XYZ file of C-alpha atoms in Angstrom:
93
model
C 5.256 8.218 18.521
C 5.144 4.877 16.550
C 3.827 3.120 19.573
C 0.937 5.652 20.145
C 0.061 5.358 16.370
C 0.017 1.426 16.562
C -2.160 1.473 19.658
C -4.514 4.004 18.123
C -4.823 1.900 14.956
C -5.480 -1.251 16.906
C -8.315 0.407 18.769
C -10.003 1.916 15.567
C -10.715 -1.212 13.587
C -14.016 -0.093 12.187
C -12.517 3.115 10.515
C -10.901 3.672 7.249
C -7.286 3.403 7.513
C -5.620 4.910 4.462
C -1.809 4.359 4.005
C -0.082 6.645 1.370
C 3.310 4.753 0.829
C 5.069 7.738 -0.510
C 8.462 6.055 -0.707
C 11.465 8.379 -0.558
C 15.006 7.009 -1.160
C 17.105 6.429 0.759
C 14.567 6.284 3.624
C 12.866 3.122 2.506
C 12.380 0.256 5.066
C 10.527 -2.851 3.982
C 10.002 -3.778 7.453
C 8.318 -0.248 8.255
C 6.299 -0.153 5.051
C 5.038 -3.711 5.379
C 4.415 -3.186 9.158
C 2.191 -0.172 8.320
C 0.337 -2.031 5.718
C -0.832 -4.566 8.314
C -2.967 -1.757 9.807
C -4.212 -0.331 6.563
C -7.396 -1.234 4.640
C -6.783 1.288 1.813
C -3.330 1.876 0.246
C -2.511 4.753 -2.239
C 0.561 4.538 -4.278
C 2.009 5.248 -7.665
C 3.319 3.060 -10.365
C 6.891 3.009 -9.196
C 5.722 2.155 -5.576
C 3.361 -0.561 -6.860
C 6.448 -2.235 -8.583
C 8.450 -1.955 -5.493
C 5.494 -3.415 -3.328
C 4.929 -6.293 -5.764
C 8.606 -7.307 -5.659
C 8.587 -7.094 -1.751
C 5.440 -9.245 -1.649
C 6.654 -11.661 -4.286
C 3.759 -10.828 -6.534
C 4.590 -11.256 -10.237
C 4.344 -8.090 -12.256
C 1.910 -8.257 -15.211
C 1.899 -6.478 -18.498
C -1.175 -4.776 -17.564
C -0.372 -2.672 -14.453
C -3.990 -2.752 -13.486
C -3.691 -6.651 -12.986
C -0.541 -6.043 -10.841
C -2.541 -3.680 -8.595
C -5.369 -6.175 -8.407
C -3.092 -8.975 -7.314
C -1.251 -6.710 -4.660
C -4.716 -5.657 -3.300
C -5.755 -9.358 -2.839
C -2.326 -10.383 -1.410
C -2.631 -7.703 1.222
C -6.474 -8.252 1.775
C -7.161 -4.615 1.326
C -10.498 -3.012 0.870
C -9.170 -1.056 -1.994
C -5.953 0.009 -3.532
C -5.743 3.399 -5.200
C -3.081 3.714 -7.933
C -1.995 7.044 -9.254
C -0.711 6.977 -13.012
C 0.480 10.624 -13.713
C -0.877 11.824 -16.941
C -2.833 8.483 -17.282
C -5.005 9.442 -14.302
C -5.697 6.990 -11.564
C -7.017 3.528 -10.971
C -9.228 2.129 -8.135
C -9.145 -1.562 -7.364
């Protein structure tokens, strides 16, 4: 099914491709997550997932989590990054 999904994504370049990381230990694979991100133009994640992703990309974490989100968005060349923050609401970059 992964091949079918990848073929579909390659052929729908003008569409919005939202990737909700939704990491669940112990089923976390850097290769799979970063591979999926290559097809996404929007990514939704929470603060813990942002920290994990920043580390995987070698993006330094900042004191202001919004700055980390902004750096990750630019590193991945995304149209937008959507960060959920629990009781603090959400942040859109």
